[in-house]
Coordinates of C-alpha atoms and ligand atoms in Angstrom, one line a residue:
M13 CA 7.8 -129.8 -66.1
T14 CA 7.4 -128.4 -69.6
D15 CA 10.1 -126.1 -71.0
H16 CA 7.9 -123.1 -70.8
P17 CA 8.4 -120.4 -68.1
V18 CA 5.9 -119.9 -65.3
L19 CA 3.5 -117.1 -66.3
I20 CA 2.4 -114.6 -63.6
A21 CA -0.6 -112.5 -64.3
G22 CA -0.3 -109.2 -62.4
G23 CA 2.8 -107.3 -61.2
G24 CA 1.5 -106.1 -57.9
I25 CA 3.1 -107.1 -54.6
G26 CA 2.0 -110.7 -54.8
G27 CA 3.1 -111.1 -58.5
L28 CA 6.5 -109.5 -57.9
A29 CA 7.1 -111.5 -54.7
T30 CA 6.3 -114.6 -56.7
A31 CA 8.8 -113.6 -59.5
L32 CA 11.6 -113.0 -57.0
T33 CA 10.9 -116.3 -55.2
L34 CA 10.8 -118.3 -58.5
H35 CA 14.1 -116.7 -59.6
Q36 CA 15.6 -117.5 -56.2
I37 CA 14.8 -121.3 -56.6
G38 CA 15.8 -121.4 -60.3
V39 CA 12.5 -121.3 -62.0
P40 CA 12.1 -119.1 -65.1
C41 CA 9.1 -116.8 -65.1
V42 CA 7.5 -113.9 -66.9
V43 CA 5.1 -111.3 -65.4
F44 CA 2.2 -109.8 -67.4
E45 CA 1.1 -106.5 -65.9
A46 CA -1.9 -104.6 -67.2
V47 CA -0.7 -101.1 -66.6
R48 CA 1.6 -99.5 -69.2
E49 CA 3.9 -97.9 -66.6
M50 CA 4.7 -98.9 -63.0
R51 CA 4.0 -96.0 -60.6
P52 CA 4.2 -95.7 -56.8
L53 CA 0.5 -95.9 -56.0
G54 CA -1.3 -96.2 -52.7
V55 CA -0.6 -95.1 -49.2
G56 CA 0.4 -97.1 -46.1
I57 CA 0.4 -100.9 -45.6
N58 CA 1.8 -103.1 -42.9
L59 CA 4.3 -105.9 -43.4
Q60 CA 3.8 -108.4 -40.6
P61 CA 6.8 -110.2 -39.1
N62 CA 5.8 -113.4 -41.0
A63 CA 6.2 -111.5 -44.3
V64 CA 9.3 -109.5 -43.2
R65 CA 11.0 -112.9 -42.5
E66 CA 10.3 -113.9 -46.1
L67 CA 11.6 -110.6 -47.5
Y68 CA 14.8 -111.0 -45.5
D69 CA 15.1 -114.5 -46.9
L70 CA 14.7 -112.9 -50.4
G71 CA 17.6 -110.5 -49.6
I72 CA 15.3 -107.5 -49.0
G73 CA 16.5 -106.5 -45.5
A74 CA 16.2 -103.8 -42.9
E75 CA 18.3 -101.3 -44.9
A76 CA 16.0 -101.5 -47.9
L77 CA 12.8 -101.5 -45.7
D78 CA 14.0 -98.5 -43.6
R79 CA 14.2 -96.4 -46.8
I80 CA 10.5 -96.9 -47.5
G81 CA 9.0 -97.4 -44.0
V82 CA 9.5 -97.7 -40.3
P83 CA 9.5 -100.7 -37.9
A84 CA 6.3 -100.7 -35.9
K85 CA 6.7 -100.7 -32.1
E86 CA 3.1 -100.8 -30.8
W87 CA -0.5 -101.7 -31.7
A88 CA -3.1 -99.9 -29.7
L89 CA -6.9 -99.4 -29.5
V90 CA -8.4 -96.2 -28.1
G91 CA -12.0 -95.5 -27.3
L92 CA -14.2 -92.6 -28.3
N93 CA -13.2 -90.9 -25.1
G94 CA -9.5 -90.9 -26.2
R95 CA -8.6 -93.5 -23.5
E96 CA -6.7 -96.7 -24.1
I97 CA -8.6 -99.9 -24.5
Y98 CA -5.7 -102.2 -25.4
A99 CA -2.0 -101.9 -26.3
E100 CA 0.6 -104.4 -27.1
P101 CA 4.2 -104.2 -28.4
R102 CA 4.8 -105.2 -32.0
G103 CA 7.6 -106.6 -34.0
L104 CA 11.0 -107.0 -32.3
D105 CA 9.6 -105.4 -29.1
A106 CA 7.0 -108.2 -29.0
G107 CA 9.7 -110.9 -29.2
Y108 CA 9.5 -111.7 -32.9
H109 CA 12.8 -112.5 -34.6
W110 CA 11.7 -110.1 -37.3
P111 CA 10.3 -106.6 -37.2
Q112 CA 6.9 -105.5 -38.4
Y113 CA 7.2 -102.7 -40.9
A114 CA 4.7 -99.9 -41.8
V115 CA 5.6 -98.9 -45.3
H116 CA 4.4 -96.8 -48.2
R117 CA 2.7 -99.3 -50.5
G118 CA 3.8 -97.5 -53.7
Q119 CA 7.4 -97.2 -52.7
F120 CA 7.5 -100.8 -51.5
H121 CA 6.0 -101.9 -54.8
M122 CA 8.6 -99.9 -56.8
A123 CA 11.4 -101.5 -54.6
L124 CA 10.2 -105.0 -55.6
Y125 CA 9.9 -103.9 -59.2
R126 CA 13.5 -102.7 -59.2
Q127 CA 14.7 -105.9 -57.7
V128 CA 12.9 -108.0 -60.4
I129 CA 14.5 -105.9 -63.1
E130 CA 18.0 -106.1 -61.5
R131 CA 17.9 -109.8 -60.7
I132 CA 15.9 -111.3 -63.6
G133 CA 16.1 -108.5 -66.2
P134 CA 13.7 -106.2 -67.9
Q135 CA 12.3 -108.9 -70.1
A136 CA 10.8 -110.5 -67.0
I137 CA 8.0 -108.0 -66.9
R138 CA 5.7 -107.2 -69.8
L139 CA 3.8 -104.0 -69.2
G140 CA 0.6 -103.1 -71.0
C141 CA -0.4 -106.8 -71.0
R142 CA -3.8 -107.6 -69.5
V143 CA -4.5 -111.3 -69.0
T144 CA -8.1 -111.9 -69.8
G145 CA -8.2 -115.7 -69.3
Y146 CA -6.5 -119.0 -69.8
R147 CA -6.6 -122.2 -71.8
K148 CA -5.3 -125.5 -70.6
N149 CA -3.4 -127.3 -73.4
S150 CA -3.4 -131.0 -74.2
D151 CA 0.4 -131.2 -73.6
G152 CA -0.1 -130.2 -70.0
S153 CA 1.0 -126.5 -70.6
V154 CA -1.2 -123.5 -70.1
S155 CA -1.8 -120.4 -72.3
A156 CA -2.5 -117.0 -70.9
L157 CA -4.8 -115.0 -73.1
I158 CA -3.4 -111.5 -73.4
E159 CA -4.9 -108.2 -74.4
H160 CA -2.2 -105.6 -75.2
A161 CA -2.5 -101.9 -74.5
D162 CA -3.0 -101.2 -78.2
G163 CA -6.0 -103.5 -78.3
T164 CA -4.3 -106.4 -80.1
T165 CA -4.4 -109.8 -78.5
S166 CA -2.0 -112.8 -78.2
D167 CA -1.3 -116.0 -76.2
A168 CA 1.6 -116.8 -74.1
R169 CA 2.4 -120.5 -73.2
G170 CA 3.6 -121.4 -69.8
S171 CA 4.3 -124.5 -67.6
L172 CA 2.0 -123.0 -65.0
L173 CA 0.0 -119.8 -64.6
V174 CA -0.1 -117.9 -61.3
A175 CA -3.0 -115.4 -61.1
A176 CA -1.8 -112.4 -59.0
D177 CA -4.2 -110.0 -60.8
G178 CA -5.8 -108.6 -57.7
I179 CA -9.4 -108.4 -56.3
H180 CA -10.9 -108.0 -59.8
S181 CA -9.0 -111.1 -61.1
A182 CA -10.1 -112.2 -64.6
I183 CA -8.6 -115.6 -64.0
R184 CA -10.5 -116.2 -60.8
A185 CA -13.7 -115.2 -62.6
Q186 CA -12.9 -117.9 -65.2
M187 CA -12.0 -120.5 -62.6
H188 CA -15.1 -119.8 -60.5
P189 CA -17.7 -118.5 -63.0
N190 CA -20.5 -118.6 -60.4
Q191 CA -18.6 -116.6 -57.7
P192 CA -20.9 -113.9 -56.3
P193 CA -20.1 -110.2 -57.0
I194 CA -17.8 -108.3 -54.8
H195 CA -19.0 -108.0 -51.2
W196 CA -19.3 -104.6 -49.6
G197 CA -20.4 -104.4 -45.9
G198 CA -21.2 -100.7 -46.0
A199 CA -17.9 -99.2 -44.8
L200 CA -16.2 -96.4 -46.7
M201 CA -12.6 -95.5 -46.1
W202 CA -10.7 -92.3 -46.8
R203 CA -7.0 -92.8 -46.9
G204 CA -4.4 -90.0 -46.7
T205 CA -1.0 -89.0 -45.4
T206 CA 0.1 -86.0 -43.4
W207 CA 3.5 -84.8 -42.2
A208 CA 3.1 -84.6 -38.4
K209 CA 4.7 -85.4 -35.1
P210 CA 4.5 -89.2 -34.4
I211 CA 2.5 -90.0 -31.2
R212 CA 2.7 -92.5 -28.3
T213 CA 5.9 -94.7 -28.9
G214 CA 6.8 -92.7 -32.1
S215 CA 5.8 -95.8 -34.2
S216 CA 2.4 -96.8 -32.9
F217 CA -0.5 -98.2 -34.9
I218 CA -3.6 -96.7 -33.4
G219 CA -7.2 -97.8 -34.0
L220 CA -9.5 -95.2 -32.5
G221 CA -13.3 -95.0 -32.1
T222 CA -15.8 -97.7 -32.7
H223 CA -15.9 -100.5 -35.3
R224 CA -18.4 -98.4 -37.3
H225 CA -16.8 -95.0 -37.0
R226 CA -13.0 -95.0 -36.6
M227 CA -9.6 -93.7 -37.5
V228 CA -6.5 -95.8 -38.0
I229 CA -3.3 -93.8 -37.7
Y230 CA 0.4 -94.9 -38.0
P231 CA 3.7 -93.4 -39.3
I232 CA 5.2 -94.8 -42.5
S233 CA 8.5 -93.0 -42.3
H234 CA 11.2 -92.3 -39.8
P235 CA 11.0 -88.8 -38.4
D236 CA 12.9 -86.1 -40.2
P237 CA 16.0 -85.4 -38.0
V238 CA 15.5 -81.6 -38.3
T239 CA 11.8 -81.1 -38.1
G240 CA 10.8 -84.3 -36.1
L241 CA 7.9 -84.8 -38.5
A242 CA 7.1 -88.2 -40.0
L243 CA 4.8 -89.2 -42.8
I244 CA 1.7 -90.3 -40.9
N245 CA -0.7 -92.6 -42.7
W246 CA -4.4 -92.3 -41.7
I247 CA -7.5 -94.1 -42.6
A248 CA -10.9 -92.5 -41.7
E249 CA -13.7 -95.0 -41.8
V250 CA -17.5 -94.7 -41.5
T251 CA -20.0 -97.6 -41.9
L252 CA -23.2 -96.6 -43.7
D253 CA -26.5 -98.3 -43.3
S254 CA -27.1 -98.5 -47.0
A255 CA -25.9 -101.6 -48.8
E256 CA -25.5 -99.7 -52.0
G257 CA -23.1 -97.1 -53.3
W258 CA -19.6 -98.3 -53.9
Q259 CA -20.1 -98.9 -57.6
Q260 CA -21.1 -95.2 -57.9
T261 CA -18.2 -93.8 -56.0
G262 CA -15.7 -96.0 -57.8
W263 CA -12.5 -97.5 -56.5
F264 CA -9.7 -95.4 -55.1
R265 CA -11.2 -92.0 -56.1
Q266 CA -9.3 -88.9 -55.1
V267 CA -11.5 -86.6 -53.1
P268 CA -11.1 -83.4 -51.0
T269 CA -10.8 -83.9 -47.2
A270 CA -13.9 -81.7 -46.7
D271 CA -16.0 -84.6 -48.1
F272 CA -15.6 -86.5 -44.8
A273 CA -13.7 -84.4 -42.2
H274 CA -17.1 -83.5 -40.5
H275 CA -17.4 -87.1 -39.3
F276 CA -14.4 -86.5 -37.1
A277 CA -14.8 -82.8 -36.2
D278 CA -14.7 -83.2 -32.4
W279 CA -12.0 -85.9 -32.2
K280 CA -9.5 -83.8 -30.3
W281 CA -7.6 -84.7 -27.2
D282 CA -4.5 -83.4 -25.5
W283 CA -2.4 -86.1 -27.3
L284 CA -4.1 -86.1 -30.7
D285 CA -5.9 -83.6 -33.0
V286 CA -7.7 -85.7 -35.7
P287 CA -9.2 -82.7 -37.5
A288 CA -5.8 -81.1 -37.8
L289 CA -4.3 -84.4 -39.1
I290 CA -6.9 -84.6 -41.8
A291 CA -6.7 -80.9 -42.7
G292 CA -2.9 -81.3 -43.1
A293 CA -3.2 -83.7 -46.1
D294 CA -3.3 -82.6 -49.7
G295 CA -6.3 -84.8 -50.3
A296 CA -7.5 -88.4 -49.8
F297 CA -8.4 -91.5 -51.6
E298 CA -12.0 -92.7 -51.1
N299 CA -12.5 -96.4 -51.3
P300 CA -15.1 -98.9 -50.2
M301 CA -14.1 -101.6 -47.8
I302 CA -14.7 -104.6 -50.0
D303 CA -13.7 -108.2 -50.2
R304 CA -14.8 -111.4 -51.8
D305 CA -16.5 -114.5 -50.5
P306 CA -14.0 -117.3 -50.3
V307 CA -13.9 -120.0 -53.0
P308 CA -13.4 -123.7 -52.3
S309 CA -10.2 -124.0 -54.3
W310 CA -7.4 -121.7 -55.6
A311 CA -6.1 -124.2 -58.2
D312 CA -7.3 -125.6 -61.5
G313 CA -4.7 -127.9 -62.9
P314 CA -1.8 -125.7 -64.0
V315 CA -3.4 -122.5 -62.8
A316 CA -3.4 -121.1 -59.2
L317 CA -4.7 -117.9 -57.6
L318 CA -2.4 -115.9 -55.3
G319 CA -2.7 -112.7 -53.2
D320 CA -5.9 -110.7 -53.5
A321 CA -7.0 -112.8 -56.5
A322 CA -7.2 -115.7 -54.0
H323 CA -8.2 -114.0 -50.8
A324 CA -9.1 -110.3 -51.1
M325 CA -9.8 -109.3 -47.5
Y326 CA -10.8 -106.3 -45.4
P327 CA -7.7 -104.4 -44.3
T328 CA -8.8 -104.7 -40.6
G329 CA -6.0 -107.3 -39.9
S330 CA -3.3 -105.4 -41.9
N331 CA -2.4 -108.7 -43.6
G332 CA -3.4 -108.4 -47.3
A333 CA 0.0 -107.6 -48.6
S334 CA 1.7 -109.8 -46.0
Q335 CA -0.3 -112.8 -47.0
A336 CA 0.4 -112.2 -50.7
I337 CA 4.1 -112.4 -49.9
V338 CA 3.6 -115.5 -47.8
D339 CA 1.6 -117.1 -50.6
A340 CA 4.5 -116.6 -53.0
R341 CA 6.9 -118.3 -50.6
V342 CA 4.6 -121.2 -49.8
L343 CA 4.1 -121.7 -53.6
G344 CA 7.9 -121.7 -54.0
A345 CA 8.3 -124.3 -51.2
A346 CA 5.7 -126.5 -52.9
M347 CA 7.7 -126.3 -56.2
L348 CA 10.8 -127.4 -54.3
Q349 CA 8.9 -130.4 -53.1
H350 CA 6.8 -131.3 -56.2
G351 CA 8.6 -129.6 -59.1
V352 CA 7.1 -127.0 -61.4
T353 CA 3.9 -129.1 -61.7
P354 CA 0.2 -128.9 -61.1
A355 CA 0.9 -131.1 -58.0
A356 CA 2.8 -128.2 -56.5
L357 CA -0.2 -125.9 -57.1
A358 CA -2.4 -128.5 -55.5
A359 CA -0.1 -128.7 -52.4
Y360 CA -0.1 -124.9 -52.1
D361 CA -3.9 -124.8 -52.4
A362 CA -4.3 -127.6 -49.8
K363 CA -2.0 -125.7 -47.3
L364 CA -3.5 -122.2 -47.6
C365 CA -6.9 -122.0 -49.2
G366 CA -8.9 -123.3 -46.1
P367 CA -7.1 -121.4 -43.3
I368 CA -6.7 -118.1 -45.2
S369 CA -10.3 -118.2 -46.4
A370 CA -11.2 -118.3 -42.7
V371 CA -9.1 -115.2 -42.1
V372 CA -11.1 -113.4 -44.8
L373 CA -14.3 -114.1 -42.9
R374 CA -12.7 -113.3 -39.6
N375 CA -11.6 -109.8 -40.9
R376 CA -15.2 -109.3 -42.0
G377 CA -16.2 -109.6 -38.4
A378 CA -13.9 -106.6 -37.7
G379 CA -10.7 -108.7 -37.3
P380 CA -8.6 -107.5 -34.4
F381 CA -10.8 -104.3 -34.3
G382 CA -13.5 -106.7 -32.9
L383 CA -12.4 -105.4 -29.4
L384 CA -13.7 -101.9 -30.4
A385 CA -17.0 -103.6 -31.3
M386 CA -17.2 -105.3 -27.9
V387 CA -16.5 -102.0 -26.1
D388 CA -19.1 -100.2 -28.3
E389 CA -21.7 -102.9 -27.5
R390 CA -21.0 -102.9 -23.8
C391 CA -20.7 -99.2 -23.0
G392 CA -21.1 -97.1 -26.3
G393 CA -17.3 -96.6 -26.5
R394 CA -17.1 -94.4 -23.4
F395 CA -15.8 -95.7 -20.1
E396 CA -14.0 -94.8 -16.9
N397 CA -12.1 -98.0 -16.3
I398 CA -11.7 -100.4 -19.2
D399 CA -11.2 -103.4 -16.9
E400 CA -14.8 -103.0 -15.8
V401 CA -16.0 -103.2 -19.4
I402 CA -13.7 -106.0 -20.7
P403 CA -11.2 -107.6 -18.2
A404 CA -7.6 -107.6 -19.3
Q405 CA -7.5 -111.3 -19.6
E406 CA -10.5 -111.3 -22.1
R407 CA -8.8 -108.6 -24.2
A408 CA -5.5 -110.6 -24.3
A409 CA -7.3 -113.8 -25.2
F410 CA -9.2 -112.1 -28.0
M411 CA -6.0 -110.8 -29.6
A412 CA -4.1 -114.1 -29.2
G413 CA -6.9 -115.9 -31.1
Y414 CA -6.6 -113.4 -34.0
K415 CA -2.9 -113.7 -34.3
A416 CA -2.8 -117.4 -34.2
A417 CA -5.4 -117.6 -37.0
A418 CA -3.6 -115.0 -39.2
G419 CA -0.2 -116.9 -38.9
F420 CA 1.6 -114.3 -36.8
A421 CA 1.5 -115.9 -33.4
V422 CA 5.0 -115.1 -32.0
E423 CA 6.2 -118.5 -30.8
Q424 CA 4.7 -120.4 -33.8
L425 CA 6.5 -118.0 -36.2
N426 CA 9.8 -117.9 -34.4
K427 CA 10.2 -121.6 -34.3
A428 CA 9.0 -122.4 -37.8
P429 CA 11.8 -123.4 -40.2
A430 CA 12.5 -121.2 -43.2
T431 CA 9.8 -121.6 -45.8
I432 CA 12.5 -121.8 -48.5
P433 CA 15.8 -123.2 -47.2
K434 CA 18.8 -121.1 -48.1
G435 CA 20.3 -122.1 -51.5
A436 CA 17.4 -124.4 -52.4
R437 CA 16.8 -124.9 -56.1
V438 CA 14.1 -126.8 -58.0
A439 CA 15.7 -130.0 -59.4
K440 CA 15.8 -130.0 -63.2
S441 CA 13.7 -132.9 -64.5
Ligands
FAD10 C1 -3.0 -99.1 -57.3 C2 -3.2 -99.9 -56.0 C3 -3.1 -99.1 -54.8 C4 -3.3 -99.8 -53.6 N1 -3.2 -99.1 -52.4 C5 -3.4 -99.7 -51.2 C6 -3.3 -99.0 -50.0 O1 -3.0 -97.8 -50.0 N2 -3.4 -99.6 -48.8 C7 -3.7 -101.0 -48.8 O2 -3.9 -101.6 -47.7 N3 -3.8 -101.7 -49.9 C8 -3.7 -101.1 -51.1 N4 -3.7 -101.8 -52.3 C9 -4.0 -103.3 -52.2 C10 -2.8 -104.1 -51.8 O3 -1.7 -103.7 -52.5 C11 -3.1 -105.5 -51.9 O4 -4.2 -105.8 -51.1 C12 -2.0 -106.5 -51.5 O5 -0.8 -105.9 -51.7 C13 -2.1 -107.8 -52.2 O6 -1.4 -107.7 -53.4 P1 -1.8 -108.3 -54.8 O7 -0.5 -108.3 -55.6 O8 -2.5 -109.6 -54.7 O9 -2.8 -107.3 -55.5 P2 -2.6 -105.9 -56.1 O10 -1.6 -105.1 -55.2 O11 -3.9 -105.3 -56.2 O12 -1.9 -106.1 -57.5 C14 -2.6 -106.6 -58.6 C15 -1.8 -106.2 -59.9 O13 -2.4 -106.9 -61.0 C16 -2.6 -105.9 -62.0 N5 -3.7 -106.5 -62.8 C17 -5.0 -106.4 -62.5 N6 -5.7 -107.1 -63.4 C18 -4.8 -107.6 -64.3 C19 -5.0 -108.4 -65.4 N7 -6.2 -108.9 -65.9 N8 -3.9 -108.8 -66.1 C20 -2.6 -108.3 -65.7 N9 -2.5 -107.6 -64.6 C21 -3.6 -107.2 -63.9 C22 -2.8 -104.6 -61.3 O14 -2.5 -103.5 -62.2 C23 -1.9 -104.7 -60.1 O15 -0.6 -104.3 -60.5 C24 -3.6 -101.2 -53.5 C25 -3.6 -101.9 -54.7 C26 -3.4 -101.3 -55.9 C27 -3.5 -102.1 -57.2

């Protein structure tokens, strides 16, 4: 190991989870984040039990997560006729040793940020520092090339460089100069939040409609004890036939709900009123459902990709943020075994790149929402008795296959030893 700290490009969920993990195992690190000010951006995300386990091991427990989200109790798919296709318990109710949390992305991100400042210190995060590339040095160290908010540039030298700079990663572009442009399959999403009464179990994740025209709805707060209202996260999705357009509409553009509410105008049942839910929001964020084709490797000597920079994926499996956290922990475990060395990055790459790249492609094929596609193909989304469309056994087998591939099969996770044993520290060389 060189005497330099580990450099982390990007202070999103993956970058901050990496910083907290490295600090826990005694490895100095510095995060370079492009934005000048951290703000609580985004709406709902899910933290799967495999990621919640890692957060608990990082000392971010139920008390902290309950302030910014709510444990999920159920995952359900509902057809265009408002009838249930499939439902299963989630988190503790499903037998996991750890809950699944639905949280506000921005508040979760800020909670991680505060933890980094408290545990490592404010010098651990350099804001207004965009990493534009890297240089491998002859002494085995690596330099991150940095562009500051005022336009000036500088280099920072590190023992290793972890690229957690998101889907538009500059480091990935340098590592894989021939990677194809961002992939867009034609789906547009509008995301918003509305204060409303939670439905079904009170903490249910609901996928409603078909794979080309659907709503995803779940609460991201406990209900207010007086009003009974919770903050409900919703994602309205429509797949267009055109393969063009997302570049023109931009990424995470704020739009009025009238832009898309007409797609869901008649989605009303006695248990759910989608037009009212959409109308109750102040506005929505429009963004295209995009990902990237997998690359054959996430490591180049002293540099490794992590989080969306490694595996930007469709949100159909609700596992983008969870996987970024797991990446950070697997990287930490590799350093415990191999030291702060390129060999640790190679071990991390060998363990995750293949299987998680397969999850990226699986999510493209609708991920767990694939059941909605099957119902759509077989009966146009409308049915009397779901068992006549897809037998219960076939539905259960489909879901079990997805969970095993994404790393949150219940028995597999419960019996897996801690990724980072309690108190483990990287040996000083
Ligand atoms: C503003 C924002 C809002 C989001 N909202 C949602 C949401 O509502 N729902 C959802 O499912 N997912 C959302 N996501 C994506 C989700 O957070 C990620 O898919 C997931 O958490 C993986 O995290 P990540 O750390 O790999 O990437 P990200 O969370 O995207 O973080 C990447 C970080 O790197 C920084 N960065 C980018 N380029 C550079 C660079 N060259 N140098 C230095 N820093 C750089 C970015 O500012 C960002 O802080 C959002 C992401 C962002 C950035």
